[in-house]
Short mmCIF file of C-alpha atoms in Angstrom, two decimals:
data_model
loop_
_atom_site.label_atom_id
_atom_site.label_comp_id
_atom_site.label_asym_id
_atom_site.label_seq_id
_atom_site.Cartn_x
_atom_site.Cartn_y
_atom_site.Cartn_z
CA MET A 1 -63.21 -41.79 157.69
CA ARG A 2 -63.81 -43.89 161.09
CA ARG A 3 -67.17 -43.14 160.16
CA ALA A 4 -66.66 -44.86 156.88
CA ALA A 5 -65.10 -47.98 158.73
CA ALA A 6 -68.32 -47.73 161.04
CA VAL A 7 -70.33 -48.28 157.73
CA ILE A 8 -68.17 -50.98 156.87
CA VAL A 9 -68.74 -53.30 160.14
CA LEU A 10 -71.96 -52.69 160.54
CA LEU A 11 -72.56 -53.39 156.72
CA SER A 12 -70.25 -56.55 157.27
CA GLY A 13 -72.55 -57.69 160.04
CA SER A 14 -70.19 -58.56 162.69
CA PHE A 15 -72.16 -59.14 165.08
CA ALA A 16 -71.52 -62.43 167.42
CA VAL A 17 -71.68 -65.19 164.17
CA PRO A 18 -73.36 -67.72 165.56
CA GLN A 19 -72.64 -71.09 165.29
CA VAL A 20 -73.31 -73.00 161.88
CA ARG A 21 -73.95 -76.87 162.68
CA ALA A 22 -75.29 -79.13 159.76
CA GLN A 23 -79.02 -80.01 159.14
CA ALA A 24 -80.89 -82.70 157.25
CA PRO A 25 -80.13 -82.03 152.80
CA ALA A 26 -83.75 -81.90 152.77
CA ARG A 27 -84.56 -79.24 155.45
CA VAL A 28 -81.44 -77.42 154.14
CA SER A 29 -83.45 -77.20 150.14
CA ALA A 30 -86.47 -75.99 152.38
CA ALA A 31 -84.26 -73.08 153.58
CA ARG A 32 -82.50 -72.82 149.79
CA GLU A 33 -86.57 -72.58 148.48
CA LEU A 34 -87.10 -70.28 151.39
CA LEU A 35 -84.56 -67.65 150.56
CA ASP A 36 -84.72 -67.72 146.92
CA ALA A 37 -88.78 -66.68 147.47
CA MET A 38 -87.77 -63.80 149.74
CA GLN A 39 -85.33 -63.25 146.72
CA ILE A 40 -83.18 -62.70 149.03
CA GLY A 41 -80.10 -61.49 146.88
CA PRO A 42 -81.92 -57.94 145.03
CA THR A 43 -82.58 -57.37 148.88
CA MET A 44 -79.20 -58.32 150.32
CA PHE A 45 -77.92 -55.51 147.77
CA ALA A 46 -80.75 -53.16 148.57
CA GLY A 47 -81.15 -53.15 152.51
CA ALA A 48 -77.02 -52.84 152.28
CA THR A 49 -77.89 -49.60 149.71
CA SER A 50 -80.37 -48.20 151.77
CA MET A 51 -78.04 -48.12 154.60
CA ILE A 52 -75.74 -46.39 153.54
CA GLU A 53 -77.87 -44.40 151.63
CA LEU A 54 -78.68 -44.09 155.47
CA GLN A 55 -75.23 -43.36 156.74
CA VAL A 56 -74.53 -40.85 154.18
CA LYS A 57 -77.70 -38.57 154.82
CA GLN A 58 -76.56 -38.71 158.15
CA ASN A 59 -73.15 -38.10 157.91
CA PRO A 60 -71.74 -35.98 154.50
CA GLU A 61 -68.23 -36.46 154.96
CA LEU A 62 -69.24 -39.85 153.49
CA ALA A 63 -70.58 -39.12 149.64
CA PRO A 64 -66.81 -39.27 148.18
CA TYR A 65 -66.91 -42.65 149.01
CA ARG A 66 -71.27 -43.54 148.02
CA ASP A 67 -69.66 -45.61 145.54
CA VAL A 68 -66.41 -47.51 146.98
CA MET A 69 -68.73 -48.36 149.31
CA LEU A 70 -71.71 -50.08 146.73
CA GLU A 71 -69.00 -51.37 144.46
CA TRP A 72 -68.02 -52.95 148.01
CA VAL A 73 -71.21 -54.20 148.94
CA GLY A 74 -71.73 -55.60 144.57
CA LYS A 75 -68.41 -57.41 145.16
CA TYR A 76 -68.86 -59.19 148.83
CA LEU A 77 -71.98 -59.50 149.92
CA THR A 78 -73.44 -60.83 147.91
CA ALA A 79 -76.66 -64.17 147.54
CA ASP A 80 -73.30 -66.35 145.94
CA ALA A 81 -71.04 -65.50 149.47
CA ALA A 82 -74.26 -65.65 151.83
CA ILE A 83 -76.73 -68.14 150.47
CA PRO A 84 -75.07 -71.12 151.59
CA GLU A 85 -74.14 -70.71 155.47
CA LEU A 86 -77.70 -68.71 155.91
CA ALA A 87 -79.40 -71.59 154.77
CA VAL A 88 -78.13 -73.28 157.27
CA ILE A 89 -78.28 -70.84 159.85
CA TYR A 90 -82.61 -70.27 158.84
CA ALA A 91 -82.58 -74.79 158.63
CA ASN A 92 -81.14 -74.04 162.17
CA THR A 93 -83.75 -71.74 162.64
CA PHE A 94 -87.14 -73.82 161.35
CA THR A 95 -88.06 -77.29 161.19
CA GLU A 96 -88.60 -77.83 157.78
CA SER A 97 -92.65 -77.85 157.96
CA GLU A 98 -92.42 -73.94 159.06
CA LEU A 99 -89.58 -73.38 156.24
CA GLN A 100 -92.21 -74.69 153.75
CA GLU A 101 -95.08 -71.98 155.91
CA LEU A 102 -92.35 -68.98 155.14
CA THR A 103 -92.07 -70.07 151.78
CA THR A 104 -95.54 -70.20 150.48
CA PHE A 105 -96.70 -67.49 152.62
CA TYR A 106 -93.93 -64.99 150.33
CA ARG A 107 -94.58 -66.26 147.10
CA THR A 108 -98.08 -65.16 147.88
CA PRO A 109 -98.71 -60.98 146.65
CA THR A 110 -98.86 -59.98 150.63
CA GLY A 111 -95.03 -61.76 150.81
CA GLN A 112 -93.71 -59.92 147.81
CA LYS A 113 -94.99 -56.56 148.66
CA MET A 114 -92.87 -57.12 152.11
CA VAL A 115 -89.88 -58.52 150.49
CA ALA A 116 -90.43 -55.49 147.70
CA HIS A 117 -90.38 -52.80 150.92
CA GLN A 118 -88.10 -54.47 153.11
CA PRO A 119 -84.60 -52.59 152.74
CA GLU A 120 -86.92 -49.26 153.02
CA LEU A 121 -88.92 -50.74 156.11
CA THR A 122 -85.32 -52.37 157.00
CA GLN A 123 -83.98 -48.21 156.84
CA GLN A 124 -86.82 -46.74 158.25
CA ALA A 125 -86.51 -48.32 161.25
CA ALA A 126 -82.81 -47.58 161.83
CA ALA A 127 -83.16 -44.00 161.46
CA LEU A 128 -86.58 -44.57 164.33
CA GLY A 129 -83.91 -46.46 166.59
CA GLN A 130 -81.66 -44.15 166.17
CA LYS A 131 -83.50 -40.71 166.22
CA ILE A 132 -84.64 -42.92 169.66
CA ALA A 133 -81.54 -43.28 170.81
CA LEU A 134 -80.35 -39.21 170.49
CA ALA A 135 -83.30 -38.12 172.41
CA HIS A 136 -81.89 -40.39 175.48
CA LYS A 137 -78.77 -39.71 174.69
CA ALA A 138 -78.04 -37.69 177.76
CA ASP A 139 -79.28 -40.53 179.73
CA LEU A 140 -76.71 -43.12 178.62
CA GLU A 141 -73.70 -40.61 178.76
CA ALA A 142 -74.78 -39.98 182.69
CA MET A 143 -75.15 -43.41 182.99
CA VAL A 144 -71.76 -44.72 181.71
CA ARG A 145 -70.14 -41.54 183.28
CA ALA A 146 -71.87 -43.04 187.13
CA ARG A 147 -70.61 -46.42 186.27
CA ALA A 148 -67.29 -45.26 185.15
CA SER A 149 -67.55 -43.72 188.91
CA GLN A 150 -68.12 -46.76 190.61
CA LEU A 151 -65.78 -48.64 188.95
CA GLY A 152 -63.57 -46.26 190.05
CA LYS A 153 -62.04 -45.81 185.87
CA PRO A 154 -62.31 -42.91 183.76
CA SER A 155 -65.16 -42.23 181.50
CA PRO A 156 -64.91 -43.71 178.43
CA LEU A 157 -66.89 -40.45 177.22
CA LYS A 158 -64.80 -37.76 175.48
CA VAL A 159 -65.48 -34.73 176.74
CA ASP A 160 -66.94 -32.78 174.35
#
């Protein structure tokens, strides 16, 4: 069940949340147009679904919870819930001109291909990152143990 909680934390984006500051209405409107061109609603759901599927594949004990996690995603990780603040975040990151350029790109066939393949690309990138991390897990564990020793503390890693 701890892994299910970890999946929820991952899906809910429990990372440092950037400060959202107000922008000019035209800039936020341009950001909303970009999010629309990016098909952010379906993309968010597809991305979250891909992450759930990857977690279930890697942790089969999560399989009985797949439908619950998907229901939670469909209920809470929606475009309606995200777009208002996401538009401000994009408006804080890009100028109005840049937002319009991005929107133009995402309305092209190549941009739409990017939108269509983004969930699987994200899943494949996550799997690649995990593969690389697992290949060097022993190095990280040794580094953490060495730091714990330097600090005069017990290692936070559990002993197998």
